[in-house]
PDB file of C-alpha atoms in Angstrom:
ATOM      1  CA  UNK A 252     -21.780-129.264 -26.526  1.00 39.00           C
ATOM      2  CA  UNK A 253     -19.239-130.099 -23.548  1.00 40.00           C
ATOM      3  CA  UNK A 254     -19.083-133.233 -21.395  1.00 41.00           C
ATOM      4  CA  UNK A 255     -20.230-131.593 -18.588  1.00 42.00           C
ATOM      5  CA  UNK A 256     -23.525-130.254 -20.052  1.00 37.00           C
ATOM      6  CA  UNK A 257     -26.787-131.552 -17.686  1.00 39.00           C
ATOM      7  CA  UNK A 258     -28.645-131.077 -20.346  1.00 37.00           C
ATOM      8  CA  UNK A 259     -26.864-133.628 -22.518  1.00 37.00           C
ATOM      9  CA  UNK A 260     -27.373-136.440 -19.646  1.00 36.00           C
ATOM     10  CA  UNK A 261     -30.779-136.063 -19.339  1.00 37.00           C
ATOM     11  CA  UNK A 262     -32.080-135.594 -22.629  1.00 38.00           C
ATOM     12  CA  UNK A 263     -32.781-131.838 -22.729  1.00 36.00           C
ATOM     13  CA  UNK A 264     -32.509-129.274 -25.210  1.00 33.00           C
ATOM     14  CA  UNK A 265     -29.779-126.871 -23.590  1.00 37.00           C
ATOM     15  CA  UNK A 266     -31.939-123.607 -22.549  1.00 35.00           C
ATOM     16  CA  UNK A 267     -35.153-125.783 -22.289  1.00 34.00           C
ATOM     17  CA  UNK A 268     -36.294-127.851 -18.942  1.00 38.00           C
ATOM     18  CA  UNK A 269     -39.026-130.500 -19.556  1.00 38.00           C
ATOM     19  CA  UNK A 270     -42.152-128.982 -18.958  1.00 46.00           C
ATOM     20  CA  UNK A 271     -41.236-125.608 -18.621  1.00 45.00           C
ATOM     21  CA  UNK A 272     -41.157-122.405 -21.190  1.00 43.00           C
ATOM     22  CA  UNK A 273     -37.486-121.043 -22.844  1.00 47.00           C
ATOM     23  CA  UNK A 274     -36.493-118.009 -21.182  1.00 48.00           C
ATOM     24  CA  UNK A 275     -37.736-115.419 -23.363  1.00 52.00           C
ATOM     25  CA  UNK A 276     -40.412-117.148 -25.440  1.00 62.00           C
ATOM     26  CA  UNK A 277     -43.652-115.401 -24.075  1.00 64.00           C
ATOM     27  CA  UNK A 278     -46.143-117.305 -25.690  1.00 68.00           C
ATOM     28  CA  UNK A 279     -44.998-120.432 -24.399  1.00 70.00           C
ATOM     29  CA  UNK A 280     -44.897-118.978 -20.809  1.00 75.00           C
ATOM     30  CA  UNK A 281     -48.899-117.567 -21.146  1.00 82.00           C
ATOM     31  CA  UNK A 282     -49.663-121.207 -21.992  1.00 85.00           C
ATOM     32  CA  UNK A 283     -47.736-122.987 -19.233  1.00 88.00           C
ATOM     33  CA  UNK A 284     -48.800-120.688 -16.667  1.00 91.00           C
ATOM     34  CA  UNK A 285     -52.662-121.412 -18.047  1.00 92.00           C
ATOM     35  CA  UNK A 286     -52.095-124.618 -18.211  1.00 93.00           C
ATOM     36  CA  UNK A 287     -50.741-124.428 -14.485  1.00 93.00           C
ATOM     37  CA  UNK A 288     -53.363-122.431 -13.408  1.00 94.00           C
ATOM     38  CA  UNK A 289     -55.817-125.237 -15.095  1.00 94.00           C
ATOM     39  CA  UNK A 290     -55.203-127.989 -13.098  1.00 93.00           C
ATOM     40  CA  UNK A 291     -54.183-126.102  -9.546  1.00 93.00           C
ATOM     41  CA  UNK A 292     -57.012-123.934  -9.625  1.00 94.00           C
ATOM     42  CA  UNK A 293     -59.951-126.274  -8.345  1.00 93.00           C
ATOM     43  CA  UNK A 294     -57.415-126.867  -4.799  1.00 92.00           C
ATOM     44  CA  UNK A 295     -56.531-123.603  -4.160  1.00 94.00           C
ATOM     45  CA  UNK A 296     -60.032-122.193  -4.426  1.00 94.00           C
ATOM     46  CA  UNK A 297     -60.472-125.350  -1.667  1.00 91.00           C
ATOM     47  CA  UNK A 298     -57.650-123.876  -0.053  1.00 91.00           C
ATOM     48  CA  UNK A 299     -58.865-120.382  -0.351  1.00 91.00           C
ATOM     49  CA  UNK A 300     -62.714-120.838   1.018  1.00 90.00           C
ATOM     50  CA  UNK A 301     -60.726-122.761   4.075  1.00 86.00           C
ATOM     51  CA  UNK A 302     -58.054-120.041   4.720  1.00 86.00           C
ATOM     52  CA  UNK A 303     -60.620-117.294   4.515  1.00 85.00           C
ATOM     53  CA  UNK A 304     -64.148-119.168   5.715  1.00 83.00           C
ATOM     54  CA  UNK A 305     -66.398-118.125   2.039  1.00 84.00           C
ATOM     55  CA  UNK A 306     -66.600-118.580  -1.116  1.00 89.00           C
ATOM     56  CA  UNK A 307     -66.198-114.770  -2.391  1.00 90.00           C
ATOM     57  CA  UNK A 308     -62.755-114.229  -0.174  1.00 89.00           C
ATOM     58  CA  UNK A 309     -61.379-117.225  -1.556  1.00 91.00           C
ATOM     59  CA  UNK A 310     -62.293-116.051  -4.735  1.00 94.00           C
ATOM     60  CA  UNK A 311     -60.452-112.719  -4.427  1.00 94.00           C
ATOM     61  CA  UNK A 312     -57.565-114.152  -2.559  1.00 94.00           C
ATOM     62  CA  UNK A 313     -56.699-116.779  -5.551  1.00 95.00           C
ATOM     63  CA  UNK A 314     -57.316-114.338  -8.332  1.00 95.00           C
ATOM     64  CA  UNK A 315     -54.755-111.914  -6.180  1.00 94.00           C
ATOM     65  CA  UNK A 316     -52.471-114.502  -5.892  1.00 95.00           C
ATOM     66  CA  UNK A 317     -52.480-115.611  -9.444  1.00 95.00           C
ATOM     67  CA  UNK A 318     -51.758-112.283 -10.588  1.00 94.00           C
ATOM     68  CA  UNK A 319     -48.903-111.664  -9.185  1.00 94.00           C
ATOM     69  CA  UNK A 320     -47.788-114.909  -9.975  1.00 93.00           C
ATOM     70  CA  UNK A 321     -48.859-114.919 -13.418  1.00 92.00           C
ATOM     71  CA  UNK A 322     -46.664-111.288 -13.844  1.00 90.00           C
ATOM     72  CA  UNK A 323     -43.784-113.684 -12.304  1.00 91.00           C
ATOM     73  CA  UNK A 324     -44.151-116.721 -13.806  1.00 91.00           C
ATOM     74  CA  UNK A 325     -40.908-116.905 -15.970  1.00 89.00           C
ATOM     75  CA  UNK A 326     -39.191-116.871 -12.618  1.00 90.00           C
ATOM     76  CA  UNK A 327     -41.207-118.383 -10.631  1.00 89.00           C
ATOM     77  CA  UNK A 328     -41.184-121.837 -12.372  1.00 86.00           C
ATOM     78  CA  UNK A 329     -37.820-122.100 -13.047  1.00 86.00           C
ATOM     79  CA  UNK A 330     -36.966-121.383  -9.652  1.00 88.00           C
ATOM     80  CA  UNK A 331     -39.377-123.534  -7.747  1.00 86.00           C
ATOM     81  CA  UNK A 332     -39.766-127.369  -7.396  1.00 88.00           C
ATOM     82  CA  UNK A 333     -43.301-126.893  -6.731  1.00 90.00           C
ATOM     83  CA  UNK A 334     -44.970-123.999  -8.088  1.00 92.00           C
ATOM     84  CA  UNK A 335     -48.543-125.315  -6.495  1.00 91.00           C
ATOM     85  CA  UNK A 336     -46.128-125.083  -2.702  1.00 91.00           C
ATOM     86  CA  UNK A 337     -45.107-121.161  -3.800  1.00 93.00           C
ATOM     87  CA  UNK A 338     -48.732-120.210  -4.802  1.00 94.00           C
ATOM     88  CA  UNK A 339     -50.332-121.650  -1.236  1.00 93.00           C
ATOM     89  CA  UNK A 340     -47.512-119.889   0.721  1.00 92.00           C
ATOM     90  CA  UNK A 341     -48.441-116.910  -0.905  1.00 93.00           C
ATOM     91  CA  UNK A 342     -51.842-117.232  -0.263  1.00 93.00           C
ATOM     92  CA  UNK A 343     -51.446-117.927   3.181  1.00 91.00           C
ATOM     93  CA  UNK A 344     -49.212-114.536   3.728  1.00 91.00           C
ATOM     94  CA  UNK A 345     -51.821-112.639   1.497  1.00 92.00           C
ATOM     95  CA  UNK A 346     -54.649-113.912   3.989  1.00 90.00           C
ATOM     96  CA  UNK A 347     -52.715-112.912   6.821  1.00 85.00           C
ATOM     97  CA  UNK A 348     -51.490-109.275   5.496  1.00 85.00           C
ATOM     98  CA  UNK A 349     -55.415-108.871   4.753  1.00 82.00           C
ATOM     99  CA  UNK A 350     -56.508-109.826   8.131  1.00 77.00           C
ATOM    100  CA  UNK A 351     -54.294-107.928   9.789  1.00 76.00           C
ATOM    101  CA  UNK A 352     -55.086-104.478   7.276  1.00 74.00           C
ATOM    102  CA  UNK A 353     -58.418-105.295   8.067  1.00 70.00           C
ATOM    103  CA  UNK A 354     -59.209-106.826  11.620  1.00 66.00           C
ATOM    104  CA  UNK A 355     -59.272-102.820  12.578  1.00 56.00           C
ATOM    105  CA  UNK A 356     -62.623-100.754  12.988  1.00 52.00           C
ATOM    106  CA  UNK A 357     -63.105 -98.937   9.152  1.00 54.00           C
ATOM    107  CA  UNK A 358     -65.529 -96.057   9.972  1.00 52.00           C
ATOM    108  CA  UNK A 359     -67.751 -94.788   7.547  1.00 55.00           C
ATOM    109  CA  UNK A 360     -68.433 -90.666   6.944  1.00 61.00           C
ATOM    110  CA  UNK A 361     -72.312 -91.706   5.784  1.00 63.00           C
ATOM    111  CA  UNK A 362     -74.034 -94.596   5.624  1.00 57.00           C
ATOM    112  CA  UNK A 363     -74.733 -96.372   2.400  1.00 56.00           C
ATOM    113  CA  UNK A 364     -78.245 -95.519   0.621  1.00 61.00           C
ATOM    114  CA  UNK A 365     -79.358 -98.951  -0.157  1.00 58.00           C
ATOM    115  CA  UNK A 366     -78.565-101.529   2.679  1.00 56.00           C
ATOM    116  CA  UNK A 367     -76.892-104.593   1.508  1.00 59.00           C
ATOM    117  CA  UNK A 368     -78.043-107.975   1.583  1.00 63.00           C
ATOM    118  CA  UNK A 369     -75.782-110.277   2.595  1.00 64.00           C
ATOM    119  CA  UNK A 370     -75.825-113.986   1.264  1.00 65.00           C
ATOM    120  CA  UNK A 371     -76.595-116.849   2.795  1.00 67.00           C
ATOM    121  CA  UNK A 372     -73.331-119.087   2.862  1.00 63.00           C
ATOM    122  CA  UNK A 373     -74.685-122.689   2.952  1.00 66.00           C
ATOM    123  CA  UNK A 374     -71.792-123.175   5.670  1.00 62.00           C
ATOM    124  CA  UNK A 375     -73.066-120.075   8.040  1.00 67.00           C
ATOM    125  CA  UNK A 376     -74.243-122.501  10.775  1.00 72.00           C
ATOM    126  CA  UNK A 377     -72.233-125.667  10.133  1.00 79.00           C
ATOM    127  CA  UNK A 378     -70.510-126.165  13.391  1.00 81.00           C
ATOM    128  CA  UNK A 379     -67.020-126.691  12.367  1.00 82.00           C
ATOM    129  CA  UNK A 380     -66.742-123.979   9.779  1.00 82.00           C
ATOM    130  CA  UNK A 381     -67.701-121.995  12.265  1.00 83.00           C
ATOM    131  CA  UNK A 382     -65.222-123.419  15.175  1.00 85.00           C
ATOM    132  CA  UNK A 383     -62.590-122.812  11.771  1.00 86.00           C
ATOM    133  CA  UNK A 384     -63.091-119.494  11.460  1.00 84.00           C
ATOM    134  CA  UNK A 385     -62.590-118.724  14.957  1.00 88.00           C
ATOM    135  CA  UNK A 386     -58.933-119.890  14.779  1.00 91.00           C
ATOM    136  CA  UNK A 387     -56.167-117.757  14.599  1.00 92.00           C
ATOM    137  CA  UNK A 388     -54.847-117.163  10.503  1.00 90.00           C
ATOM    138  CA  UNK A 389     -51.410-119.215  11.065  1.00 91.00           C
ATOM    139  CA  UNK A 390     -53.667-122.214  13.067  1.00 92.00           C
ATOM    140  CA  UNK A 391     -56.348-121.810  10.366  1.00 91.00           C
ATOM    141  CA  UNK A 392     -53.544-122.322   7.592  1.00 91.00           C
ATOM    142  CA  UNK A 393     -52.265-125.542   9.478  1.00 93.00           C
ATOM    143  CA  UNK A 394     -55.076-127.154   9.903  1.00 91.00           C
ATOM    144  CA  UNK A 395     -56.756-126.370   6.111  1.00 88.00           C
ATOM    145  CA  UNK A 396     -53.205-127.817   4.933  1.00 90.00           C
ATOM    146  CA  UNK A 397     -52.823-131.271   7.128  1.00 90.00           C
ATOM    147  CA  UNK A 398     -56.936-132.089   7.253  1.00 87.00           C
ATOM    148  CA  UNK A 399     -58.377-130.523   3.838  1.00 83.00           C
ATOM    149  CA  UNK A 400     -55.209-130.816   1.212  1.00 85.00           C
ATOM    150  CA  UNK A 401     -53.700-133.829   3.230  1.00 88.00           C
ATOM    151  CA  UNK A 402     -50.395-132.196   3.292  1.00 90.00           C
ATOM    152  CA  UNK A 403     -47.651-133.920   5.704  1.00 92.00           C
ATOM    153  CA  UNK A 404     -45.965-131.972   8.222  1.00 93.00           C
ATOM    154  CA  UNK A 405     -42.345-130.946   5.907  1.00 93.00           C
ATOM    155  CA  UNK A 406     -44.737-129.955   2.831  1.00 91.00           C
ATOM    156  CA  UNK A 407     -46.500-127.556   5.344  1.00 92.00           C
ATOM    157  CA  UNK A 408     -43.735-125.902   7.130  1.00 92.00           C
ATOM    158  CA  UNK A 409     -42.267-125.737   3.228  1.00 89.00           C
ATOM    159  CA  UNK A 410     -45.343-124.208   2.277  1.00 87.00           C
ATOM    160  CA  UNK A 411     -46.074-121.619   5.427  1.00 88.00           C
ATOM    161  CA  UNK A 412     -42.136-120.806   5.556  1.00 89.00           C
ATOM    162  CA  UNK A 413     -41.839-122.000   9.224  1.00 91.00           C
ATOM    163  CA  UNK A 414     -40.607-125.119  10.771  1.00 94.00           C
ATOM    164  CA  UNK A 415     -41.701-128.447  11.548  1.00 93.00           C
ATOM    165  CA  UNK A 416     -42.219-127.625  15.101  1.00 95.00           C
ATOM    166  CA  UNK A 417     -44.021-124.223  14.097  1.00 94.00           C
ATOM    167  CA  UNK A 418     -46.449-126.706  12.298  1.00 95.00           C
ATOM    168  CA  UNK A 419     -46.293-128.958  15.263  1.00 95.00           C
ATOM    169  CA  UNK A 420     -47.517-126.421  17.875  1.00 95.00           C
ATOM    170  CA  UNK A 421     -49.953-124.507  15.516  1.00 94.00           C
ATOM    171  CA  UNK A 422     -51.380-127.740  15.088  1.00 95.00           C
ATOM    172  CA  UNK A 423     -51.655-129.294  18.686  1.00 95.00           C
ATOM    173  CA  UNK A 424     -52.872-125.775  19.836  1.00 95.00           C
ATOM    174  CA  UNK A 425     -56.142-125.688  16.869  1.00 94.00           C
ATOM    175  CA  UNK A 426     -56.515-129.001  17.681  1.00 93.00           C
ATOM    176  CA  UNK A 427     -57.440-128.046  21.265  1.00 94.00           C
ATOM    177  CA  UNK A 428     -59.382-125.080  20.160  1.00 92.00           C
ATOM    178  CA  UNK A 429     -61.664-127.326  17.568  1.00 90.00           C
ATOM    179  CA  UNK A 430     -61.736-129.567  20.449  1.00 90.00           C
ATOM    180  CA  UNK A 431     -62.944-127.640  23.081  1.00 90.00           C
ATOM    181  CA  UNK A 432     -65.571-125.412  20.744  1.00 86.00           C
ATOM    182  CA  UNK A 433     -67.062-128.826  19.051  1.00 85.00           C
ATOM    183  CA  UNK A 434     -67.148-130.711  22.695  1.00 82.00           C
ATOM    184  CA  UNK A 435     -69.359-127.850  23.755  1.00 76.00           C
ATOM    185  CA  UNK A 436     -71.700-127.955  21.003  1.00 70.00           C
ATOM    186  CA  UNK A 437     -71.861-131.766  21.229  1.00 67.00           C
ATOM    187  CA  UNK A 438     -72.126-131.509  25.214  1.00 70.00           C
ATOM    188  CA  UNK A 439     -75.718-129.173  23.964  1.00 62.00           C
ATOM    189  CA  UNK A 440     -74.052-125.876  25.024  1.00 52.00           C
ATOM    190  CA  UNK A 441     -72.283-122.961  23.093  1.00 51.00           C
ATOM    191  CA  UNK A 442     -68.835-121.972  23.773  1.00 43.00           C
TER     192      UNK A 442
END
């Protein structure tokens, strides 16, 4: 043991941060990456039904996520101050990549034999879900970050990988959108 151990001056084991799995011991890194996934996982399936506008995508976009966390998580959490911050950026870039893969037409060679049936999402016709989902991915991510998780405007740009003023403008412009879309529907019309 030297002087100049950190470990020594805050109480650690050497090898061994407080709340976080040995390098190397597996079993210990299953359990603090369930144990992480325990308490994070009722916000980012918030997060998730916000980023994506339903229940299912949110579903798939988490579980996504989490799995390529999960085969990182060694790493991951003794790299990162804030795992939680790592998992939303990620989810936010996943949501993105997928809307952009998929915002093209997919064309079909036959039709499907059975039609489908879509469900009812109990949020279909509520008025600012639906002025949500018409913002932009990166505007969409803001907003779900500042209004739903109550995130300030560092923790965001920390989360989305931008800057402050990125936030700032992404902000102030779905701001004007959700503005404009509601006053219409208050006003009796439809935008």
């Amino acid at each position: 043991m030297t002087a100049h151990s950190p470990a020594l001056s805050t109480g650690e084991t050497p090898g061994v941060r407080l709340g976080r799995a040995r390098r190397g011991d597996m079993a210990a890194t299953e359990d603090d990456f369930a144990e992480f996934v325990r308490v994070a996982l009722p916000g980012l399936m918030r997060y998730g039904h916000a980023l994506t506008g339903n229940p299912h995508d949110a579903a798939d976009l988490v579980q996504t996520v989490l799995e390529k966390v999960g085969a990182r998580w060694n790493r991951i959490s003794s790299d990162c101050q804030d795992p939680t911050a790592y998992v939303r950026k990620a989810m936010a870039n996943a949501h993105i990549s997928r809307w952009r893969r998929t915002r093209k037409e997919t064309l079909l060679a036959e039709f499907p034999d059975v039609p489908s049936v879509p469900q009812q999402d109990r949020l279909e016709n509520e008025p600012v879900w639906e002025a949500l989902r018409e913002l932009p991915p990166r505007q969409r991510a803001v907003v779900v970050l500042r209004y739903y998780e109550g995130l300030s405007e560092v923790e965001i740009a920390d989360t989305l990988g931008v800057s402050c003023g990125t936030v700032k403008s992404q902000a102030s412009k779905a701001m004007a959108s959700l503005r404009k879309r509601l006053g219409a529907l208050v006003e009796g019309g439809e935008a």
